[in-house]
Amino acid sequence: MEARHLRYALALADHQHFGRAAAALGIAQPPLSQQIAALERELGARLFDRTARGVFPTAAGEAFLVRARQALAEMAAAVSDAGRAARGETGRLRLGFIGSALLELLPSLLNRFARGHPDVRLGLQEMSTCRSAAALLAGELDVAVGRGAPRGAGAEDLVSVTVGRDRLVAVVGAAHPFAGQAEVSVEQLRGEHLIVAPADEEPLVAARLAALLGEGADSPARTGGITEARDVHTIIGLASCGIGVGLGPACMRAAARRGTWVCEVSPRVELPELVMSFRARDRSPVLAAFLDTTREVCPGVGGQLGDRRVGR
Amino acid sequence: MEARHLRYALALADHQHFGRAAAALGIAQPPLSQQIAALERELGARLFDRTARGVFPTAAGEAFLVRARQALAEMAAAVSDAGRAARGETGRLRLGFIGSALLELLPSLLNRFARGHPDVRLGLQEMSTCRSAAALLAGELDVAVGRGAPRGAGAEDLVSVTVGRDRLVAVVGAAHPFAGQAEVSVEQLRGEHLIVAPADEEPLVAARLAALLGEGADSPARTGGITEARDVHTIIGLASCGIGVGLGPACMRAAARRGTWVCEVSPRVELPELVMSFRARDRSPVLAAFLDTTREVCPGVGGQLGDRRVGR
DNA sequence: GGCGATGATATGCGGGAGATATCGGCGGGC
DNA sequence: GCCCGCCGATATCTCCCGCATATCATCGCC
């Protein structure tokens, strides 16, 4: 039995007339008679009563037609669902990101993507750049947003694009001597207790700071100590308590609250770029759609990806 | 898109291997490749990733396969349901019957039928022979059980078979002079107030009684009066109150309760036969199955129906 | 009882599903 | 590192079946 038989039976039930049903199906009348007869033969039951007043389904026909309608609807849904999935309109996208990405990039990006793809289930998880890269390679994430392109084992299986840049700023509590200053110098920072991202979780950020503050940044030669904090909110929180001077991306200003003060650092220093990564071999249409949205939101991403057609 | 495409896609998903899936489908590998390719072309989306480790559905493929499974299940259900309906295992049977049929015939018949056809919805309604015949012709019933084959307009469109015979008995209250007598004569009945079925509802019964008691059965020439009662229970109830002598089928004994007495009538008189009727042109498989059961329960019915194959 | 309408049957044709043969490509193994 | 083997794609042919046209059978109906 093929879908054709179902379509023919339904058309015949609709028109109650072989000739008109055949016309509606775009075929001649004899083939319709044959196919209906073949269907009845296969089922071992008469589906239609041919009377002088028209063609009417038997009890078996009624039962058959109910199921046939449902079956064809399922087939149509199969086509529709497959298309939607292929266009990335349904599915799942698991995104790992560092906390600071939630300050500027992600709000607009996620908002736009969610509006355009309401049936995609988003899985969002804040995590360090290192952990998100590992999770990406382990297949636990589909997209990662972190600082600096992942390096090391497996990095060649990932594609990374720059989606944002931030200069380094310092954040202090209101009671700190720096409070009220527009900027502080690198030399001044060398004498302070610093609150920075953990070196093992954000190695590129740590390396950049180490290069800035001198190789002995965490050696006893520096006056102040080091406190590591997992994300920007913790850095700001600790700084506001007066524990030390927090160092982080300029977008931290958006999260700075009362009782804190943000200084520019002179000379200007760029932190590692905000980078979006995904598996190079991932052909997920949802990922492709997400990258399309990213292209729209972040100027320059299009050029980095070229005409890479992920998915399809 | 045809059902074939769904079957092939599901087989491929099951075996994750074109060659083995084709073998399982009983075809060669190239046609499977072609059909899958045609399906993907029609959908405009790739359904399977061909990797070195096997063939795996894409996101679109997963979505498609879920619906495809459902669609094929519906098609199988269509076949199954049509077959069951054709065999009379599902559907509806509306039965109209006179109250006395519930005393002997219907308990065993309905019990047996319901056991063999648990998915047939039975519609049962007690009604007079006249009304059930009309309801049958109006399409409001499928089977009627009454006394005497229906006559009059439309009767030629009905088929009737005898499913039972009953002699006439009289029922009286415990205080009636007949109580304790094994039998009463027709002459004795002529002088009594009689409780009988309504002449307009059960014309054949009434005619038989009129013939028995004399043409002037309801004329002033008879000593006693006439009370009409719609069913056997009402006849018994009225008789037990001492209103008169109830006349009805011998199966009334099964319903006679304390405070009533049942006498045979001499000489023995047969009431019109218990008759089962249905529309001659009714090809309902449920009706056919019901008649089959009736054949099993009522000896002699088979001979009356001959090899009439109702339904199918 | 002839006639028109409707579904069934007869027959020929073309497309497509499937078979066989072969190619291309990737990975594993010695 | 190179070769072999497995697997899916492609090429080509065949044959069946689905559809078309033509015709028949049947049943109401005027």
XYZ file of C-alpha atoms (C1' of nucleotides) in Angstrom:
684
model
C 0.000 0.000 0.000
C 1.309 3.386 -0.970
C 0.348 6.929 -0.025
C -1.228 7.180 -3.467
C -3.942 4.761 -2.411
C -4.798 6.888 0.579
C -4.976 10.050 -1.493
C -7.204 8.374 -4.038
C -9.535 6.925 -1.440
C -9.896 10.297 0.261
C -10.580 12.053 -3.020
C -13.198 9.473 -3.901
C -14.851 9.865 -0.506
C -14.843 13.626 -0.969
C -16.388 13.655 -4.418
C -18.550 10.536 -4.122
C -17.974 10.106 -7.828
C -15.175 8.289 -9.670
C -15.036 10.656 -12.605
C -14.945 13.874 -10.604
C -12.534 12.466 -8.034
C -10.212 11.399 -10.836
C -10.424 14.843 -12.384
C -9.617 16.434 -9.052
C -6.615 14.110 -8.759
C -5.508 15.024 -12.247
C -5.824 11.491 -13.619
C -8.346 9.700 -15.787
C -11.190 7.707 -14.338
C -10.036 4.147 -15.168
C -6.791 4.345 -13.161
C -8.761 5.529 -10.170
C -11.099 2.571 -10.481
C -8.098 0.269 -10.747
C -6.254 1.715 -7.781
C -9.327 1.638 -5.568
C -9.970 -1.927 -6.641
C -6.353 -2.834 -5.888
C -6.625 -1.234 -2.477
C -9.834 -3.105 -1.700
C -8.236 -6.326 -2.892
C -5.216 -5.767 -0.666
C -7.386 -4.995 2.358
C -9.717 -7.867 1.610
C -12.636 -5.561 2.220
C -14.863 -3.361 0.118
C -14.298 0.278 1.042
C -16.941 1.937 -1.119
C -20.489 1.144 -2.081
C -21.107 2.047 -5.704
C -24.743 3.015 -5.830
C -26.806 4.779 -8.436
C -26.880 7.905 -6.281
C -23.160 8.061 -5.808
C -20.173 6.346 -4.233
C -20.256 6.043 -0.465
C -17.792 4.561 1.995
C -18.762 1.362 3.778
C -18.203 0.921 7.483
C -14.742 -0.418 6.673
C -14.225 2.550 4.372
C -15.133 5.019 7.089
C -12.685 3.388 9.469
C -10.019 3.388 6.787
C -10.551 7.006 5.794
C -10.169 8.271 9.325
C -6.751 6.655 9.578
C -5.815 7.608 6.040
C -6.441 11.282 6.720
C -4.264 11.054 9.793
C -1.516 9.218 7.950
C -1.376 11.803 5.180
C -1.379 14.587 7.734
C 1.595 12.933 9.397
C 3.383 12.719 6.083
C 2.772 16.396 5.451
C 4.012 17.119 8.947
C 7.112 15.038 8.229
C 7.892 17.254 5.258
C 7.168 20.407 7.209
C 9.146 19.366 10.271
C 12.113 18.253 8.216
C 12.140 21.585 6.397
C 11.899 23.548 9.596
C 14.662 21.518 11.183
C 16.813 21.955 8.072
C 16.307 25.715 8.157
C 17.282 25.739 11.832
C 13.837 26.826 12.932
C 13.521 23.968 15.378
C 16.031 22.089 17.408
C 18.376 22.887 20.249
C 21.334 25.184 20.674
C 23.544 24.883 23.726
C 25.591 27.982 24.346
C 28.406 28.363 26.865
C 29.644 31.882 27.559
C 31.731 33.923 29.945
C 29.841 36.235 32.250
C 30.996 39.425 30.565
C 29.404 38.339 27.250
C 26.067 38.762 28.973
C 26.795 42.469 29.401
C 26.917 43.521 25.774
C 26.890 40.872 23.084
C 24.409 38.227 24.161
C 21.410 40.374 25.075
C 20.939 41.657 21.551
C 22.110 38.456 19.854
C 19.957 36.078 21.862
C 16.972 38.364 21.716
C 17.144 38.601 17.958
C 17.743 34.883 17.502
C 14.953 33.873 19.862
C 12.527 36.148 18.048
C 13.431 34.665 14.667
C 13.546 31.074 15.898
C 10.902 30.726 18.582
C 10.914 26.919 18.381
C 14.616 26.482 19.042
C 15.304 25.422 22.609
C 18.207 27.463 23.901
C 20.493 25.996 26.533
C 22.513 28.738 28.189
C 25.318 28.188 30.625
C 27.874 30.607 31.988
C 31.357 29.062 32.016
C 34.997 29.986 31.567
C 36.642 30.104 28.151
C 38.666 26.973 28.916
C 35.703 24.935 30.076
C 33.500 26.007 27.188
C 36.172 24.963 24.681
C 36.422 21.554 26.311
C 32.626 21.221 26.431
C 32.450 22.171 22.764
C 34.882 19.424 21.799
C 33.083 16.940 24.051
C 29.841 17.678 22.211
C 28.239 19.141 25.324
C 27.933 22.595 23.753
C 27.208 23.832 20.252
C 28.584 27.358 20.583
C 31.002 28.927 23.024
C 31.706 32.575 23.689
C 34.943 33.318 25.485
C 38.006 35.534 25.492
C 40.639 34.529 22.984
C 40.435 31.698 20.452
C 40.866 28.296 22.104
C 44.298 26.718 21.701
C 45.734 23.341 22.478
C 44.498 19.834 21.781
C 41.471 19.753 19.507
C 41.550 23.449 18.708
C 41.993 22.623 15.017
C 38.517 21.085 15.079
C 37.029 24.406 16.137
C 36.285 27.551 14.170
C 36.466 30.836 16.025
C 35.397 34.319 15.031
C 35.929 37.601 16.818
C 32.639 39.084 17.967
C 33.844 41.899 20.183
C 36.800 43.800 21.598
C 37.238 45.409 24.997
C 39.953 47.483 26.512
C 41.098 46.821 30.036
C 39.590 48.887 32.826
C 40.073 48.880 36.593
C 37.268 48.834 39.113
C 37.640 49.883 42.748
C 35.465 50.456 45.785
C 34.313 54.011 46.586
C 36.801 54.236 49.462
C 39.797 53.367 47.335
C 42.273 56.135 46.517
C 41.667 55.541 42.795
C 37.967 56.381 43.184
C 37.180 59.550 41.325
C 40.205 59.230 39.033
C 39.426 59.048 35.339
C 42.351 56.766 34.772
C 45.138 54.922 36.449
C 48.506 53.989 35.041
C 49.936 50.545 34.703
C 52.646 51.553 37.151
C 50.032 52.415 39.751
C 48.398 49.015 39.253
C 51.695 47.236 39.930
C 51.560 48.339 43.547
C 47.974 47.221 44.170
C 46.330 44.010 45.265
C 44.686 42.882 41.992
C 41.503 40.932 41.385
C 41.675 39.114 38.062
C 40.269 36.154 36.178
C 41.740 32.762 37.183
C 44.869 31.908 35.182
C 43.816 28.296 34.620
C 40.320 29.227 33.427
C 41.212 32.266 31.332
C 44.831 31.676 30.307
C 44.838 34.224 27.495
C 43.516 36.998 29.695
C 46.013 36.090 32.399
C 48.852 36.047 29.874
C 47.899 39.454 28.568
C 47.840 40.887 32.113
C 51.113 39.201 32.937
C 52.694 40.754 29.874
C 51.294 44.132 30.850
C 52.277 44.129 34.490
C 55.657 42.517 33.994
C 56.685 38.927 33.985
C 56.819 38.886 37.751
C 53.182 39.864 38.079
C 52.455 37.181 40.653
C 55.973 36.969 42.039
C 56.906 38.377 45.450
C 58.604 41.247 43.609
C 55.193 42.847 43.093
C 53.999 44.933 45.972
C 50.423 43.764 46.006
C 48.913 40.298 45.938
C 46.554 38.559 43.551
C 42.982 37.396 44.043
C 41.323 35.293 41.364
C 37.614 35.680 40.703
C 35.559 33.533 38.336
C 33.529 36.232 36.640
C 33.055 39.948 36.234
C 30.359 40.190 38.861
C 32.615 38.608 41.427
C 35.463 40.904 40.439
C 33.217 43.931 40.852
C 31.826 42.627 44.114
C 35.250 41.995 45.602
C 36.539 45.360 44.398
C 33.572 47.173 45.919
C 34.459 45.605 49.263
C 37.856 47.203 49.078
C 39.757 43.957 48.750
C 41.720 45.340 45.820
C 41.639 46.664 42.296
C 39.546 44.635 39.856
C 40.751 44.290 36.297
C 38.404 43.376 33.499
C 36.820 44.367 30.210
C 35.381 47.832 29.674
C 31.934 46.358 29.373
C 32.107 45.880 33.116
C 30.950 49.488 33.315
C 27.502 48.194 32.464
C 27.574 46.042 35.575
C 29.273 48.523 37.915
C 26.971 49.368 40.778
C 26.812 52.051 43.428
C 29.857 52.004 45.633
C 32.203 51.176 42.794
C 34.325 53.282 40.515
C 35.685 52.362 37.120
C 38.980 53.839 35.853
C 40.450 53.625 32.431
C 43.947 52.179 32.334
C 46.672 54.148 30.623
C 48.069 53.403 28.258
C 45.032 51.745 26.670
C 45.309 47.975 26.722
C 43.186 45.566 24.647
C 42.026 42.382 26.323
C 41.889 39.222 24.190
C 38.970 39.537 21.779
C 35.549 38.189 22.597
C 35.438 35.057 20.445
C 32.617 32.806 19.329
C 33.625 29.204 18.606
C 31.904 26.132 17.216
C 32.896 22.726 15.886
C 34.245 23.019 12.346
C 32.363 19.882 11.290
C 29.100 20.829 12.911
C 26.534 20.983 10.121
C 23.629 21.685 12.456
C 21.160 24.010 10.747
C 20.411 25.614 14.082
C 24.058 26.520 14.391
C 24.007 27.882 10.859
C 20.986 30.004 11.699
C 22.668 31.207 14.871
C 25.758 32.207 12.921
C 23.548 34.019 10.427
C 22.070 36.017 13.270
C 25.546 36.648 14.636
C 26.566 37.971 11.229
C 23.681 40.424 11.370
C 24.459 41.575 14.904
C 28.265 41.741 14.735
C 29.721 43.629 11.814
C 32.817 41.920 10.527
C 31.797 38.389 11.406
C 30.578 37.818 7.888
C 34.016 38.477 6.507
C 35.635 36.076 8.946
C 33.253 33.261 8.057
C 33.356 34.008 4.336
C 30.606 32.216 2.499
C 30.894 29.171 4.755
C 27.509 27.548 4.428
C 27.156 25.657 7.638
C 24.291 23.184 7.592
C 21.946 22.213 4.766
C 6.382 11.424 -1.729
C 5.194 7.886 -1.265
C 5.059 5.534 1.688
C 7.999 3.742 0.125
C 10.227 6.702 0.895
C 9.235 6.598 4.544
C 9.899 2.871 4.783
C 13.283 3.255 3.161
C 14.311 6.157 5.358
C 13.302 4.257 8.485
C 15.168 1.158 7.384
C 18.252 3.216 6.685
C 18.025 4.884 10.073
C 17.652 1.480 11.694
C 20.620 -0.149 9.994
C 22.838 2.918 9.611
C 24.139 1.264 6.467
C 22.844 1.457 2.907
C 23.755 -2.096 1.977
C 22.244 -3.771 5.011
C 19.154 -1.562 4.954
C 18.629 -2.436 1.301
C 19.019 -6.116 2.080
C 16.494 -5.822 4.885
C 14.110 -4.107 2.464
C 14.666 -6.841 -0.076
C 16.118 -4.529 -2.718
C 19.606 -3.808 -3.987
C 21.705 -0.998 -2.616
C 21.628 1.403 -5.586
C 17.836 1.846 -5.614
C 17.952 2.653 -1.937
C 20.581 5.310 -2.564
C 18.447 6.709 -5.369
C 15.232 6.782 -3.388
C 16.860 8.423 -0.393
C 18.478 10.955 -2.708
C 15.117 11.625 -4.375
C 13.498 12.101 -0.986
C 16.203 14.507 0.118
C 15.859 16.375 -3.146
C 12.097 16.656 -2.727
C 12.443 17.876 0.840
C 15.252 20.224 -0.070
C 17.147 18.996 2.953
C 19.734 16.355 3.671
C 18.272 13.687 5.936
C 21.332 11.524 6.521
C 25.010 12.163 7.105
C 27.106 9.573 5.310
C 30.178 9.168 7.472
C 32.915 6.603 7.524
C 31.487 5.104 10.704
C 27.985 4.740 9.341
C 24.944 6.616 8.148
C 23.285 8.865 10.704
C 20.222 11.074 10.497
C 20.712 14.814 10.547
C 18.562 17.073 12.680
C 16.127 17.285 9.773
C 16.304 13.509 9.441
C 15.449 12.994 13.085
C 12.457 15.271 12.769
C 11.382 13.505 9.608
C 11.787 10.012 11.027
C 9.596 10.744 14.022
C 6.738 11.756 11.743
C 7.456 8.978 9.281
C 7.144 6.329 11.966
C 3.840 7.833 13.008
C 2.580 8.011 9.443
C 3.399 4.369 8.746
C 1.804 3.366 12.020
C -1.335 5.203 10.928
C -1.299 3.386 7.630
C -0.978 0.053 9.392
C -3.800 1.085 11.672
C -5.867 2.000 8.625
C -5.454 -1.521 7.292
C -6.185 -3.036 10.661
C -9.201 -0.860 11.378
C -10.667 -1.437 7.942
C -10.290 -5.179 8.366
C -11.845 -5.142 11.802
C -14.719 -3.003 10.584
C -15.203 -5.297 7.591
C -15.342 -8.312 9.879
C -17.883 -6.541 12.066
C -15.520 -6.398 15.030
C -15.970 -2.675 15.426
C -18.816 -0.369 14.742
C -22.262 0.141 16.158
C -25.366 -1.970 16.328
C -28.661 -0.406 17.355
C -31.173 -2.966 18.503
C -34.817 -2.349 19.231
C -36.738 -5.089 21.023
C -39.937 -5.833 22.864
C -39.634 -6.307 26.597
C -40.348 -10.029 26.513
C -37.311 -10.649 24.299
C -35.218 -9.657 27.286
C -36.578 -12.636 29.196
C -35.206 -15.447 27.085
C -33.560 -14.616 23.774
C -31.487 -11.495 24.294
C -29.581 -12.404 27.450
C -27.746 -15.268 25.785
C -27.545 -13.640 22.347
C -26.235 -10.294 23.526
C -23.867 -11.892 25.984
C -22.332 -14.080 23.316
C -22.147 -11.281 20.766
C -20.614 -8.820 23.197
C -17.968 -11.339 24.203
C -17.030 -12.004 20.575
C -17.190 -8.353 19.526
C -16.054 -6.274 22.475
C -15.431 -3.199 20.326
C -18.920 -3.008 18.886
C -20.992 -0.330 20.583
C -24.409 -1.748 21.266
C -27.399 0.567 21.353
C -30.309 -1.149 23.070
C -33.810 0.203 23.266
C -36.995 -1.441 24.357
C -39.868 -0.620 21.991
C -42.986 -2.120 20.488
C -42.925 -4.246 17.343
C -44.595 -1.484 15.326
C -42.238 1.229 16.446
C -39.137 -0.892 15.919
C -40.215 -1.699 12.356
C -40.676 2.007 11.625
C -37.341 2.856 13.250
C -35.663 0.140 11.191
C -36.987 1.608 7.950
C -36.050 5.122 9.098
C -32.473 3.983 9.626
C -32.681 4.594 13.359
C -32.191 0.938 14.176
C -30.153 -1.852 12.642
C -32.010 -4.824 14.102
C -35.472 -5.183 15.582
C -36.896 -7.988 17.662
C -40.646 -8.102 17.868
C -43.675 -10.372 17.653
C -44.708 -11.205 14.116
C -42.987 -10.163 10.910
C -43.646 -6.507 10.104
C -46.252 -5.866 7.435
C -47.385 -2.806 5.600
C -45.494 -0.068 3.793
C -41.792 -0.778 3.487
C -42.018 -4.314 4.810
C -40.625 -5.631 1.537
C -37.376 -3.820 2.345
C -37.008 -5.839 5.518
C -35.906 -9.400 6.094
C -37.360 -11.205 9.074
C -36.464 -14.503 10.674
C -38.211 -16.392 13.439
C -36.047 -16.595 16.529
C -38.499 -17.957 19.059
C -42.025 -19.229 19.717
C -44.163 -18.824 22.808
C -47.565 -20.145 23.756
C -50.066 -17.868 25.397
C -50.318 -17.944 29.201
C -52.439 -16.009 31.643
C -51.111 -14.267 34.727
C -53.229 -13.285 37.702
C -52.801 -11.896 41.209
C -52.668 -14.278 44.162
C -56.190 -13.289 45.191
C -57.734 -14.075 41.809
C -59.932 -17.179 41.548
C -57.596 -18.545 38.843
C -54.642 -18.535 41.264
C -53.583 -22.089 41.936
C -55.175 -23.434 38.761
C -52.766 -25.124 36.359
C -54.736 -23.895 33.423
C -57.702 -21.819 32.388
C -59.904 -22.245 29.350
C -60.464 -19.730 26.650
C -64.107 -19.644 27.715
C -63.115 -18.633 31.231
C -60.992 -15.845 29.827
C -63.907 -14.436 27.864
C -65.593 -13.385 31.090
C -62.567 -11.694 32.618
C -61.156 -8.205 32.447
C -58.071 -8.737 30.291
C -54.724 -6.995 30.287
C -53.101 -7.244 26.879
C -50.587 -5.575 24.612
C -51.845 -2.391 22.870
C -53.570 -3.155 19.563
C -51.883 -0.279 17.750
C -48.415 -1.220 18.980
C -48.673 -4.995 18.676
C -51.310 -5.538 15.979
C -50.400 -9.157 15.291
C -50.647 -10.148 18.935
C -53.909 -8.285 19.244
C -55.249 -9.962 16.105
C -54.319 -13.393 17.410
C -56.086 -12.728 20.705
C -59.099 -11.319 18.936
C -59.310 -14.441 16.815
C -59.001 -16.571 19.934
C -61.545 -14.798 22.075
C -64.014 -14.125 19.302
C -64.370 -11.238 16.933
C -66.146 -9.190 19.583
C -63.185 -9.355 21.928
C -63.327 -5.644 22.640
C -67.039 -5.230 21.978
C -69.605 -4.719 24.731
C -70.689 -8.324 24.112
C -67.712 -9.505 26.157
C -68.316 -9.612 29.866
C -65.045 -8.148 30.965
C -63.187 -5.063 29.859
C -59.779 -4.544 28.282
C -56.700 -2.843 29.683
C -53.731 -2.244 27.398
C -50.235 -2.433 28.842
C -47.033 -1.626 26.953
C -44.855 -4.496 28.089
C -44.807 -7.753 29.955
C -43.675 -6.215 33.201
C -46.585 -3.815 33.174
C -48.978 -6.671 32.350
C -47.616 -8.689 35.268
C -47.688 -5.700 37.557
C -51.285 -4.839 36.727
C -52.367 -8.471 37.035
C -50.720 -8.802 40.436
C -52.813 -5.832 41.610
C -55.937 -7.747 40.767
C -56.960 -5.448 37.963
C -57.565 -8.387 35.680
C -56.064 -11.332 33.881
C -52.855 -10.648 32.035
C -52.241 -12.387 28.741
C -48.763 -12.792 27.333
C -46.051 -15.163 26.216
C -45.003 -18.139 28.308
C -41.622 -16.614 28.876
C -43.415 -14.247 31.244
C -42.995 -17.028 33.805
C -39.389 -15.945 34.106
C -40.547 -12.502 35.195
C -43.461 -13.566 37.371
C -42.880 -12.474 40.911
C -44.305 -13.291 44.286
C -47.994 -12.492 44.470
C -48.670 -13.606 40.912
C -49.804 -16.863 39.423
C -49.322 -18.061 35.865
C -51.874 -20.416 34.214
C -51.568 -22.253 30.971
C -54.387 -21.536 28.550
C -56.296 -24.473 27.098
C -56.352 -25.270 24.390
C -52.708 -24.331 23.754
C -52.416 -21.153 21.675
C -49.279 -19.960 19.937
C -48.561 -16.218 19.990
C -47.036 -14.692 16.872
C -43.411 -15.823 16.628
C -40.584 -13.806 18.059
C -39.073 -12.303 14.932
C -35.759 -10.618 14.224
C -35.808 -8.098 11.360
C -33.222 -6.021 9.532
C -33.016 -4.000 6.339
C -32.643 -6.278 3.337
C -30.085 -3.954 1.764
C -28.078 -3.443 4.889
C -24.573 -4.678 4.147
C -23.167 -3.664 7.520
C -20.549 -6.181 8.629
C -21.626 -5.659 12.215
C -25.111 -6.762 11.258
C -23.643 -9.761 9.455
C -21.677 -10.679 12.544
C -24.763 -10.255 14.699
C -26.737 -12.538 12.404
C -23.907 -15.055 12.581
C -24.183 -15.057 16.340
C -27.949 -15.342 16.071
C -27.488 -18.394 13.871
C -25.355 -19.957 16.559
C -27.808 -19.195 19.352
C -31.100 -19.921 17.581
C -31.324 -23.242 15.807
C -33.221 -22.909 12.577
C -32.216 -19.343 11.831
C -29.464 -20.541 9.553
C -31.964 -22.303 7.367
C -34.140 -19.222 7.104
C -31.252 -16.998 6.066
C -29.790 -19.577 3.734
C -26.276 -18.680 2.715
C -27.110 -14.987 2.600
C -23.753 -13.351 3.084
C -24.628 -10.029 4.544
C -21.750 -7.568 4.528
C -18.272 -7.951 3.035
C -37.597 0.356 -24.363
C -34.162 3.615 -25.941
C -30.844 6.748 -23.953
C -27.608 8.932 -21.066
C -24.621 8.555 -17.215
C -21.376 5.944 -14.535
C -18.178 2.601 -13.320
C -15.607 -1.557 -15.092
C -12.731 -3.662 -18.524
C -9.345 -3.928 -22.485
C -5.141 -2.528 -24.427
C -1.078 0.216 -25.434
C 2.559 3.253 -23.846
C 5.941 5.607 -21.014
C 8.261 6.543 -16.768
C 10.412 5.088 -12.971
C 11.799 1.592 -9.666
C 15.017 -1.853 -9.388
C 18.992 -4.907 -10.997
C 23.845 -5.374 -12.519
C 28.202 -3.393 -13.308
C 31.396 -0.006 -12.145
C 33.484 4.085 -10.084
C 35.302 7.084 -6.350
C 36.816 7.857 -1.734
C 38.041 7.124 2.747
C 40.215 4.346 6.502
C 42.538 0.720 8.470
C 46.291 -2.420 8.450
C 50.629 -4.622 7.443
C 53.234 5.157 3.824
C 51.030 2.666 0.502
C 47.748 -0.616 -0.709
C 43.557 -3.052 -0.133
C 38.897 -3.412 1.129
C 34.525 -1.555 2.289
C 30.850 1.562 1.237
C 28.064 4.754 -1.093
C 27.380 7.031 -5.693
C 26.828 6.681 -10.582
C 25.765 4.538 -15.143
C 22.964 1.755 -17.899
C 19.516 -1.490 -18.867
C 15.128 -3.931 -18.089
C 10.668 -4.606 -16.852
C 6.657 -3.653 -14.272
C 3.051 -0.792 -13.276
C 0.517 3.337 -13.396
C -1.827 6.086 -16.593
C -4.037 7.114 -21.007
C -7.514 6.098 -24.721
C -11.122 3.262 -26.278
C -14.857 0.379 -25.341
C -18.153 -2.350 -22.674
C -21.787 -3.300 -19.070
C -25.205 -1.779 -16.132
C -28.737 0.854 -14.192
C -32.057 4.522 -13.814
C -35.056 7.442 -16.096
C -37.861 9.762 -19.341
